[in-house]
Short mmCIF file of C-alpha atoms and ligand atoms in Angstrom, two decimals:
data_model
loop_
_atom_site.label_atom_id
_atom_site.label_comp_id
_atom_site.label_asym_id
_atom_site.label_seq_id
_atom_site.Cartn_x
_atom_site.Cartn_y
_atom_site.Cartn_z
CA MET A 22 -47.63 89.85 89.96
CA ALA A 23 -46.06 90.54 93.32
CA ASP A 24 -46.73 86.94 94.17
CA ILE A 25 -44.85 85.59 91.14
CA ALA A 26 -41.95 87.92 91.81
CA SER A 27 -41.70 86.82 95.43
CA LYS A 28 -41.88 83.14 94.38
CA LYS A 29 -39.05 83.73 91.92
CA ARG A 30 -36.99 85.46 94.58
CA LYS A 31 -37.58 82.57 96.97
CA ARG A 32 -36.51 80.04 94.35
CA ALA A 33 -33.41 82.06 93.55
CA SER A 34 -32.37 82.19 97.21
CA LYS A 35 -33.00 78.45 97.83
CA THR A 36 -29.91 76.28 98.16
CA PRO A 37 -29.36 74.72 94.73
CA GLU A 38 -30.01 70.97 94.73
CA LEU A 39 -28.71 68.04 92.73
CA LEU A 40 -30.15 67.76 89.23
CA ARG A 41 -32.68 64.96 88.73
CA GLY A 42 -30.97 61.71 87.82
CA PHE A 43 -27.58 62.84 89.19
CA ARG A 44 -25.99 61.71 92.42
CA ASP A 45 -23.11 62.33 94.79
CA VAL A 46 -20.87 59.56 96.06
CA ILE A 47 -20.31 60.70 99.63
CA GLN A 48 -17.55 59.69 102.04
CA GLU A 49 -19.27 56.59 103.41
CA GLU A 50 -19.82 55.16 99.93
CA ALA A 51 -16.52 56.16 98.33
CA PRO A 52 -14.50 53.24 99.81
CA TYR A 53 -16.79 50.78 97.96
CA TRP A 54 -16.08 52.59 94.69
CA GLN A 55 -12.36 52.59 95.41
CA HIS A 56 -12.46 48.87 96.14
CA VAL A 57 -14.40 48.00 92.96
CA GLN A 58 -12.18 50.18 90.78
CA ALA A 59 -8.97 48.88 92.34
CA SER A 60 -10.11 45.25 91.90
CA ALA A 61 -10.98 45.95 88.27
CA THR A 62 -7.77 47.74 87.37
CA ASP A 63 -5.55 45.14 89.07
CA LEU A 64 -7.27 42.39 87.13
CA LEU A 65 -7.19 44.24 83.82
CA LEU A 66 -3.51 45.12 84.14
CA ASP A 67 -2.73 41.44 84.85
CA TYR A 68 -4.46 40.56 81.57
CA SER A 69 -2.45 43.27 79.69
CA TYR A 70 -5.20 45.87 79.32
CA SER A 71 -3.77 49.40 79.59
CA GLU A 72 -5.65 52.45 80.70
CA ILE A 73 -6.68 55.15 78.25
CA GLN A 74 -8.17 58.44 79.47
CA LEU A 75 -10.58 60.19 77.15
CA PRO A 76 -12.47 63.49 77.10
CA ILE A 77 -16.06 63.56 78.25
CA LEU A 78 -17.11 65.93 75.45
CA GLU A 79 -16.85 64.77 71.85
CA ALA A 80 -18.20 65.89 68.49
CA THR A 81 -21.88 64.93 68.20
CA SER A 82 -21.21 63.24 64.86
CA LEU A 83 -19.03 60.64 66.61
CA PHE A 84 -22.05 59.20 68.39
CA LYS A 85 -24.48 59.64 65.50
CA ARG A 86 -22.19 57.64 63.22
CA THR A 87 -21.38 54.88 65.67
CA ILE A 88 -24.33 54.31 67.99
CA GLY A 89 -26.85 54.95 65.19
CA GLU A 90 -29.33 57.75 64.45
CA HIS A 91 -32.40 55.62 65.25
CA THR A 92 -31.30 54.25 68.59
CA ASP A 93 -32.95 55.57 71.77
CA ILE A 94 -29.61 56.96 72.89
CA VAL A 95 -29.02 59.16 69.86
CA SER A 96 -32.63 60.03 69.09
CA LYS A 97 -33.67 61.11 72.58
CA GLU A 98 -31.10 60.68 75.32
CA MET A 99 -28.00 62.68 74.44
CA PHE A 100 -26.98 65.89 76.21
CA THR A 101 -26.10 67.81 73.06
CA PHE A 102 -25.44 71.51 72.73
CA GLU A 103 -23.62 74.09 70.67
CA ASP A 104 -20.34 75.40 71.99
CA GLN A 105 -19.33 79.06 71.75
CA GLY A 106 -17.83 78.38 68.32
CA GLY A 107 -21.12 77.00 66.97
CA ASP A 108 -20.01 73.34 66.90
CA SER A 109 -22.39 70.63 68.03
CA ILE A 110 -20.85 68.73 70.94
CA THR A 111 -22.19 65.96 73.16
CA LEU A 112 -21.50 64.66 76.65
CA ARG A 113 -20.53 61.09 75.84
CA PRO A 114 -23.38 58.61 76.37
CA GLU A 115 -20.90 55.70 76.45
CA LEU A 116 -17.13 55.22 76.11
CA THR A 117 -16.63 52.81 73.21
CA ALA A 118 -17.08 55.41 70.45
CA GLY A 119 -14.37 57.58 72.00
CA MET A 120 -12.04 54.61 72.30
CA VAL A 121 -12.50 53.77 68.63
CA ARG A 122 -11.85 57.40 67.71
CA ALA A 123 -8.67 57.35 69.79
CA TYR A 124 -7.58 54.02 68.24
CA ILE A 125 -7.77 55.62 64.79
CA GLU A 126 -6.48 59.06 65.77
CA HIS A 127 -3.34 57.66 67.42
CA GLY A 128 -2.65 55.16 64.63
CA MET A 129 -2.95 52.23 67.01
CA PHE A 130 -3.33 49.82 64.07
CA ASN A 131 0.46 50.26 63.68
CA ARG A 132 1.04 48.72 67.10
CA PRO A 133 1.26 44.99 67.67
CA GLN A 134 -2.31 43.68 67.71
CA PRO A 135 -4.41 43.08 69.64
CA VAL A 136 -4.53 46.47 71.33
CA LYS A 137 -6.19 45.95 74.68
CA MET A 138 -7.40 48.93 76.69
CA TYR A 139 -9.80 50.05 79.34
CA SER A 140 -11.22 53.37 80.41
CA ILE A 141 -13.24 54.49 83.42
CA GLY A 142 -15.40 57.57 83.70
CA PRO A 143 -18.78 59.22 83.53
CA ALA A 144 -21.33 58.87 80.73
CA PHE A 145 -24.54 60.83 80.31
CA ARG A 146 -27.99 59.84 79.08
CA TYR A 147 -31.19 61.82 79.46
CA GLU A 148 -33.22 58.81 80.60
CA ARG A 149 -36.18 58.64 82.96
CA PRO A 150 -34.46 58.35 86.34
CA GLN A 151 -35.35 55.19 88.27
CA ALA A 152 -33.59 52.68 90.52
CA GLY A 153 -30.19 51.83 88.99
CA ARG A 154 -30.70 54.29 86.12
CA TYR A 155 -29.14 57.72 86.26
CA ARG A 156 -28.53 60.60 83.90
CA GLN A 157 -24.87 60.68 84.84
CA PHE A 158 -23.43 57.24 85.51
CA ASN A 159 -19.97 55.72 85.37
CA GLN A 160 -18.76 53.04 83.05
CA LEU A 161 -15.75 50.78 83.00
CA SER A 162 -15.22 50.09 79.33
CA VAL A 163 -12.97 47.22 78.26
CA GLU A 164 -12.01 46.87 74.59
CA LEU A 165 -9.88 44.50 72.54
CA PHE A 166 -8.98 45.64 69.00
CA GLY A 167 -7.46 43.63 66.18
CA ASP A 168 -8.48 40.03 66.86
CA ALA A 169 -11.40 38.44 65.02
CA GLN A 170 -11.09 35.02 66.65
CA PRO A 171 -13.69 33.63 69.06
CA VAL A 172 -10.99 33.45 71.74
CA ALA A 173 -11.01 37.27 71.89
CA ASP A 174 -14.76 37.32 72.62
CA ALA A 175 -14.25 34.63 75.25
CA GLU A 176 -11.37 36.56 76.86
CA VAL A 177 -13.44 39.71 77.35
CA ILE A 178 -16.37 37.72 78.74
CA PHE A 179 -14.09 35.65 80.97
CA ILE A 180 -12.42 38.72 82.48
CA SER A 181 -15.80 40.38 83.06
CA TYR A 182 -16.96 37.25 84.82
CA LEU A 183 -13.76 37.07 86.88
CA LEU A 184 -14.18 40.61 88.11
CA CYS A 185 -17.72 39.86 89.28
CA LYS A 186 -16.56 36.67 90.95
CA GLN A 187 -13.71 38.50 92.65
CA LEU A 188 -16.27 40.93 94.06
CA GLY A 189 -18.34 38.05 95.41
CA LEU A 190 -21.22 38.49 92.93
CA ASP A 191 -23.39 35.68 91.68
CA VAL A 192 -23.58 36.32 87.93
CA THR A 193 -24.63 34.59 84.74
CA ILE A 194 -23.67 35.69 81.25
CA HIS A 195 -26.69 36.02 78.96
CA ILE A 196 -25.40 35.56 75.46
CA ASN A 197 -26.63 35.70 71.87
CA SER A 198 -25.22 36.05 68.39
CA LEU A 199 -26.38 38.84 66.10
CA GLY A 200 -24.69 37.32 63.05
CA SER A 201 -23.13 39.37 60.29
CA SER A 202 -24.76 42.59 59.12
CA GLU A 203 -25.80 40.78 55.89
CA SER A 204 -27.45 37.84 57.65
CA ARG A 205 -29.13 40.33 59.95
CA GLU A 206 -30.71 42.13 57.01
CA ASP A 207 -32.31 38.88 55.83
CA TYR A 208 -33.49 38.18 59.35
CA VAL A 209 -34.99 41.66 59.75
CA GLN A 210 -37.14 40.97 56.67
CA LEU A 211 -38.39 37.74 58.27
CA LEU A 212 -39.14 39.59 61.49
CA LYS A 213 -41.03 42.35 59.69
CA GLU A 214 -43.15 39.82 57.80
CA TYR A 215 -43.91 38.00 61.04
CA ILE A 216 -45.03 41.15 62.85
CA LYS A 217 -46.93 42.87 60.01
CA PRO A 218 -50.30 41.17 60.76
CA LYS A 219 -49.87 41.86 64.50
CA ARG A 220 -48.88 45.50 64.13
CA SER A 221 -52.00 46.92 65.79
CA LEU A 222 -51.26 44.94 68.98
CA LEU A 223 -47.82 46.49 69.48
CA CYS A 224 -47.02 49.33 71.88
CA GLU A 225 -46.51 52.79 70.36
CA ASP A 226 -42.71 52.57 70.66
CA CYS A 227 -42.62 49.21 68.87
CA LYS A 228 -44.79 50.57 66.06
CA LYS A 229 -42.07 53.13 65.41
CA ARG A 230 -39.32 50.52 65.79
CA ILE A 231 -40.71 48.45 62.88
CA THR A 232 -39.35 50.95 60.41
CA LYS A 233 -36.61 52.64 62.38
CA ASN A 234 -34.90 49.94 64.44
CA PRO A 235 -36.71 46.60 63.96
CA LEU A 236 -34.22 44.49 65.95
CA ARG A 237 -35.12 46.45 69.08
CA LEU A 238 -38.63 44.98 68.84
CA LEU A 239 -37.16 41.89 70.43
CA ASP A 240 -36.08 43.53 73.65
CA CYS A 241 -39.23 45.57 74.31
CA LYS A 242 -40.10 45.34 78.00
CA GLU A 243 -43.90 45.59 77.50
CA GLU A 244 -45.61 42.33 78.45
CA ALA A 245 -48.03 42.47 75.51
CA CYS A 246 -45.19 42.90 73.00
CA ARG A 247 -43.07 40.22 74.63
CA ALA A 248 -45.94 37.75 74.33
CA LEU A 249 -46.18 38.49 70.61
CA PHE A 250 -42.50 37.75 70.06
CA ILE A 251 -42.43 34.37 71.76
CA GLN A 252 -43.32 32.75 68.43
CA ALA A 253 -41.18 35.10 66.33
CA PRO A 254 -38.34 33.76 64.19
CA LEU A 255 -35.06 34.02 66.08
CA LEU A 256 -31.78 35.56 65.03
CA VAL A 257 -29.75 32.56 66.22
CA ASP A 258 -31.75 30.27 63.94
CA ASN A 259 -30.92 32.47 60.97
CA LEU A 260 -27.20 32.97 61.33
CA ASP A 261 -24.78 32.73 58.41
CA ASP A 262 -22.44 29.72 58.62
CA GLU A 263 -19.36 31.66 59.68
CA SER A 264 -21.21 33.43 62.51
CA LYS A 265 -22.68 30.14 63.65
CA LYS A 266 -19.20 28.57 63.79
CA HIS A 267 -17.88 31.60 65.64
CA PHE A 268 -20.69 31.47 68.20
CA VAL A 269 -20.22 27.77 68.89
CA ALA A 270 -16.49 28.32 69.39
CA VAL A 271 -17.10 31.18 71.86
CA LEU A 272 -19.46 28.96 73.85
CA GLU A 273 -16.89 26.14 73.86
CA HIS A 274 -14.33 28.50 75.36
CA LEU A 275 -16.82 29.54 78.04
CA ASP A 276 -17.61 25.89 78.79
CA GLU A 277 -13.92 25.10 79.20
CA SER A 278 -13.31 28.03 81.52
CA GLU A 279 -16.47 27.28 83.51
CA VAL A 280 -18.13 30.60 82.90
CA PRO A 281 -21.84 30.20 83.69
CA TYR A 282 -23.94 31.37 80.73
CA GLU A 283 -27.45 31.18 79.36
CA LEU A 284 -28.43 31.48 75.73
CA ASP A 285 -30.76 34.44 75.40
CA PRO A 286 -32.10 34.87 71.86
CA TYR A 287 -33.73 38.20 72.75
CA ILE A 288 -30.54 40.11 73.50
CA VAL A 289 -30.02 42.62 70.70
CA ARG A 290 -28.41 45.51 72.67
CA GLY A 291 -29.44 49.09 72.19
CA LEU A 292 -26.64 50.19 69.88
CA ASP A 293 -26.41 49.64 66.15
CA TYR A 294 -22.76 48.72 65.93
CA TYR A 295 -22.72 45.16 67.24
CA ASN A 296 -22.28 42.03 65.13
CA ARG A 297 -21.92 38.39 66.15
CA THR A 298 -21.46 38.01 69.92
CA ALA A 299 -23.71 40.13 72.15
CA PHE A 300 -23.95 39.56 75.88
CA GLU A 301 -25.15 40.94 79.18
CA ILE A 302 -23.90 40.22 82.66
CA VAL A 303 -26.77 39.54 84.98
CA ALA A 304 -26.15 39.60 88.72
CA SER A 305 -28.53 37.89 91.07
CA VAL A 306 -28.78 40.30 93.99
CA THR A 307 -30.29 39.59 97.40
CA ASN A 308 -32.08 42.61 98.80
CA ASP A 309 -32.33 43.17 102.53
CA ALA A 310 -35.50 41.82 104.09
CA VAL A 311 -38.00 44.49 105.09
CA GLU A 312 -39.74 44.02 108.42
CA GLY A 313 -42.07 41.04 108.40
CA GLU A 314 -41.09 40.02 104.89
CA GLU A 315 -38.48 37.71 103.42
CA ALA A 316 -35.44 38.96 101.55
CA THR A 317 -36.06 39.20 97.81
CA VAL A 318 -33.73 38.35 94.96
CA THR A 319 -33.60 40.54 91.85
CA ASN A 320 -31.67 40.37 88.63
CA LEU A 321 -29.51 43.37 87.86
CA ILE A 322 -27.79 43.87 84.51
CA VAL A 323 -24.39 45.10 85.65
CA GLY A 324 -22.77 45.19 82.24
CA GLY A 325 -22.97 44.24 78.62
CA GLY A 326 -21.01 44.17 75.42
CA GLY A 327 -20.35 42.55 72.13
CA ARG A 328 -18.34 42.39 68.94
CA TYR A 329 -18.20 45.44 66.70
CA ASP A 330 -16.06 44.48 63.71
CA GLY A 331 -17.30 47.28 61.43
CA LEU A 332 -16.97 50.23 63.78
CA VAL A 333 -13.37 51.27 63.16
CA GLU A 334 -14.06 51.36 59.43
CA ILE A 335 -17.32 53.31 59.90
CA LEU A 336 -15.22 56.05 61.50
CA GLY A 337 -12.73 56.06 58.63
CA GLY A 338 -10.11 53.68 60.02
CA ARG A 339 -8.84 50.39 58.62
CA ASN A 340 -10.98 47.30 58.73
CA THR A 341 -10.29 46.18 62.32
CA PRO A 342 -12.21 43.51 64.21
CA ALA A 343 -12.96 44.40 67.82
CA ILE A 344 -14.87 43.27 70.87
CA GLY A 345 -15.69 45.16 74.03
CA MET A 346 -17.88 45.46 77.07
CA ALA A 347 -18.95 48.05 79.60
CA PHE A 348 -19.83 47.70 83.24
CA GLY A 349 -22.19 50.19 84.82
CA LEU A 350 -20.25 51.06 87.96
CA GLU A 351 -23.27 52.29 89.97
CA ARG A 352 -24.83 48.87 89.51
CA LEU A 353 -21.61 46.97 90.10
CA VAL A 354 -21.00 48.87 93.35
CA SER A 355 -24.60 48.43 94.46
CA ALA A 356 -24.49 44.66 93.78
CA PHE A 357 -21.12 44.44 95.54
CA LYS A 358 -22.45 46.26 98.63
CA LYS A 359 -25.30 43.76 98.85
CA THR A 360 -22.89 40.82 98.95
CA LYS A 361 -21.86 42.12 102.39
CA SER A 362 -18.35 40.88 101.61
CA GLY A 363 -17.06 44.12 103.09
CA ILE A 364 -13.92 45.96 102.17
CA SER A 365 -10.54 45.93 103.80
CA SER A 366 -11.22 48.85 106.09
CA GLU A 367 -8.62 51.54 106.33
CA LYS A 368 -5.85 50.32 108.61
CA LYS A 369 -6.47 51.46 112.16
CA PRO A 370 -4.58 54.56 113.28
CA GLN A 371 -1.87 53.88 115.88
CA VAL A 372 -0.99 57.29 117.26
CA PHE A 373 -2.80 60.54 117.95
CA LEU A 374 -0.83 63.78 118.04
CA ALA A 375 -2.18 66.32 120.55
CA GLN A 376 -0.78 69.83 120.72
CA LEU A 377 -1.23 72.28 123.60
CA GLY A 378 -0.89 75.98 123.13
CA GLU A 379 -0.06 78.27 120.23
CA GLU A 380 3.65 77.55 119.94
CA ALA A 381 3.12 73.81 119.99
CA ALA A 382 0.38 74.13 117.36
CA LYS A 383 2.93 75.73 115.05
CA HIS A 384 5.20 72.71 115.37
CA ALA A 385 2.45 70.15 115.09
CA PHE A 386 2.56 69.83 111.26
CA THR A 387 6.28 69.06 111.31
CA LEU A 388 5.98 66.45 114.04
CA PHE A 389 2.95 64.89 112.38
CA GLU A 390 4.87 64.63 109.11
CA THR A 391 7.88 63.11 110.88
CA LEU A 392 5.66 60.36 112.27
CA ARG A 393 3.67 59.86 109.04
CA SER A 394 6.70 59.71 106.77
CA ASN A 395 8.16 57.05 109.07
CA ASN A 396 5.15 54.83 108.40
CA ILE A 397 3.44 55.43 111.71
CA ARG A 398 -0.31 55.72 111.21
CA VAL A 399 -0.93 59.02 112.94
CA ARG A 400 -4.00 61.23 113.26
CA ALA A 401 -4.52 64.75 114.64
CA ASN A 402 -7.00 67.59 114.78
CA PHE A 403 -4.82 70.65 114.28
CA GLY A 404 -7.64 73.04 115.14
CA LYS A 405 -8.18 71.77 118.67
CA THR A 406 -6.11 73.15 121.56
CA GLY A 407 -7.47 71.74 124.83
CA LEU A 408 -6.11 68.37 125.98
CA LYS A 409 -9.46 66.86 127.00
CA PRO A 410 -11.20 67.07 123.63
CA GLN A 411 -8.08 65.76 121.92
CA LEU A 412 -7.82 62.76 124.24
CA GLU A 413 -11.49 62.06 123.67
CA LEU A 414 -10.90 62.05 119.95
CA ALA A 415 -7.87 59.79 120.36
CA ASP A 416 -10.04 57.40 122.35
CA LYS A 417 -12.74 57.40 119.70
CA LEU A 418 -10.17 56.59 117.02
CA GLY A 419 -8.88 53.71 119.14
CA VAL A 420 -5.20 54.67 118.91
CA VAL A 421 -2.62 52.94 121.10
CA TYR A 422 -0.62 56.07 122.04
CA THR A 423 -1.17 59.80 122.13
CA VAL A 424 1.88 61.97 121.62
CA ILE A 425 1.46 65.23 123.51
CA LEU A 426 3.39 68.30 122.49
CA GLY A 427 3.02 71.19 124.99
CA GLN A 428 4.73 74.55 125.58
CA LYS A 429 7.04 73.16 128.23
CA GLU A 430 7.98 70.11 126.17
CA LEU A 431 8.72 72.36 123.24
CA LEU A 432 11.19 74.37 125.34
CA ASP A 433 12.82 71.15 126.60
CA GLN A 434 12.70 69.55 123.12
CA THR A 435 10.72 66.62 124.52
CA VAL A 436 7.26 65.08 124.04
CA ILE A 437 4.97 63.01 126.22
CA ILE A 438 3.87 59.54 125.14
CA ARG A 439 0.59 58.56 126.76
CA ASP A 440 -0.44 54.91 126.79
CA MET A 441 -4.15 55.11 126.03
CA GLU A 442 -4.99 51.89 127.80
CA ASN A 443 -3.63 52.68 131.26
CA GLY A 444 -3.04 56.45 131.07
CA ILE A 445 0.68 56.10 131.96
CA GLN A 446 2.71 58.98 130.53
CA GLU A 447 6.42 59.09 129.76
CA VAL A 448 8.60 61.97 128.64
CA VAL A 449 10.94 61.23 125.74
CA ASP A 450 13.37 63.22 123.62
CA LEU A 451 11.75 64.86 120.61
CA THR A 452 14.55 63.59 118.37
CA LYS A 453 13.89 60.00 119.45
CA ILE A 454 10.11 60.01 119.07
CA VAL A 455 9.98 57.78 115.97
CA ASP A 456 12.20 55.09 117.51
CA GLU A 457 10.38 55.27 120.84
CA ILE A 458 6.95 54.85 119.25
CA LYS A 459 8.13 52.06 116.96
CA LYS A 460 9.76 50.23 119.86
CA ARG A 461 6.54 50.37 121.86
CA LEU A 462 4.32 49.39 118.93
CA LYS A 463 6.59 46.43 118.22
CA LYS A 464 6.25 45.19 121.79
CA GLY A 465 2.52 45.02 121.17
CA ARG A 466 1.73 48.07 123.23
P1 AMP B 17 -24.75 50.07 77.49
O1 AMP B 17 -23.68 51.06 77.11
O2 AMP B 17 -26.15 50.60 77.27
O3 AMP B 17 -24.51 48.72 76.94
O4 AMP B 17 -24.65 49.91 79.07
C1 AMP B 17 -23.65 49.18 79.71
C2 AMP B 17 -23.95 49.14 81.18
O5 AMP B 17 -23.97 50.48 81.70
C3 AMP B 17 -25.35 48.60 81.51
O6 AMP B 17 -25.32 47.21 81.61
C4 AMP B 17 -25.64 49.25 82.83
O7 AMP B 17 -25.03 48.51 83.87
C5 AMP B 17 -24.94 50.58 82.72
N1 AMP B 17 -25.90 51.66 82.38
C6 AMP B 17 -26.39 52.01 81.17
N2 AMP B 17 -27.21 53.05 81.26
C7 AMP B 17 -27.24 53.41 82.57
C8 AMP B 17 -27.89 54.43 83.33
N3 AMP B 17 -28.68 55.33 82.75
N4 AMP B 17 -27.67 54.48 84.66
C9 AMP B 17 -26.86 53.58 85.28
N5 AMP B 17 -26.21 52.61 84.62
C10 AMP B 17 -26.39 52.51 83.29
#
């Protein structure tokens, strides 16, 4: 007993750790995130996509009705709980459902169509954590409402491709058509008939999928199941005429705009709401060589999307065609880091401000702000008082000048400018410091 109690006490006093499947983005990694997000938003704004910010918590029914009760996400991966008022709420597992809700709730069908928007933020899925798969991850969701034409599908795919290209990634679009929901029903019958005699050879998950979500049979990752489906009838061979025409037109657009793609008849996507175009963006990523071995190349699915013409209506809105896609930002950032293209590093600081003594320390903020607000890239460590450690820091930062504010200078209303290369110091008027620094920086030293 005493043992259990002491174990419990120990556990309670241990520093709490990150939850499994969650991660921090620490200082060294954050600039890569900033770069990827800035590249994406610049591009999207140029193509007239506006940002929409949505809550992370939504009513559970929103996801049940859109993603589908029998999908993996809804049946086993959602973080769902009751709030204090007894309502069932869910941490969003993806962003599209919320965007559709917002489109209806804000009457966006009354705006000129198409309505083009994007949103960035966390999504949550209780999945088995593994490389590139987290329980909290971030998505960049891009959606285009109110245009049924193939050009809309092509636009979303083209922009997704452009972003990857801009980041230096080597990507191919894997694309398929899921047809209309009616043609899909006929196809599902064909698929069920094909698999019935082979049922005993399927994995346990696939056995359940036959009745609950038969299309998902096609993207099972088990080798044995995949082998069984090589001979299976394909969705693309069973499309209705309109969907076939639509698909061909999308591909023609991609050909014209030189977007590299591969037809992949096994893409069905994990969510129920897609029709016609479905695609995934596959990045070919070169991993660093480990000692004695060659670098390896792996394929990483950085994003995916498709058309979802029925979704607005499912949620009670008007019949509105729509197409969208989502990038997984963890994967996009990781693929980008491996390109080694680097990021424009923060511009180098030019000046260090060193203060000596208590009185000077009190004036340091004001002087720092004077320099900063005059576009001089200045750094300081307000907690340090001795000159030596401050000069060492200035050296480490590689600044050109250190401005020294001491007790005596404060009385005389002057400061010292120290040239960090040769150590030469000059006294200048405090009121002229900005001009003096700018003059020197302009001269090149
Ligand atoms: P989905 O909403 O399932 O179509 O996912 C879109 C993209 O989000 C995928 O292509 C992945 O890049 C990313 N993604 C989905 N689930 C996860 C996860 N658990 N962890 C990290 N990224 C994910």
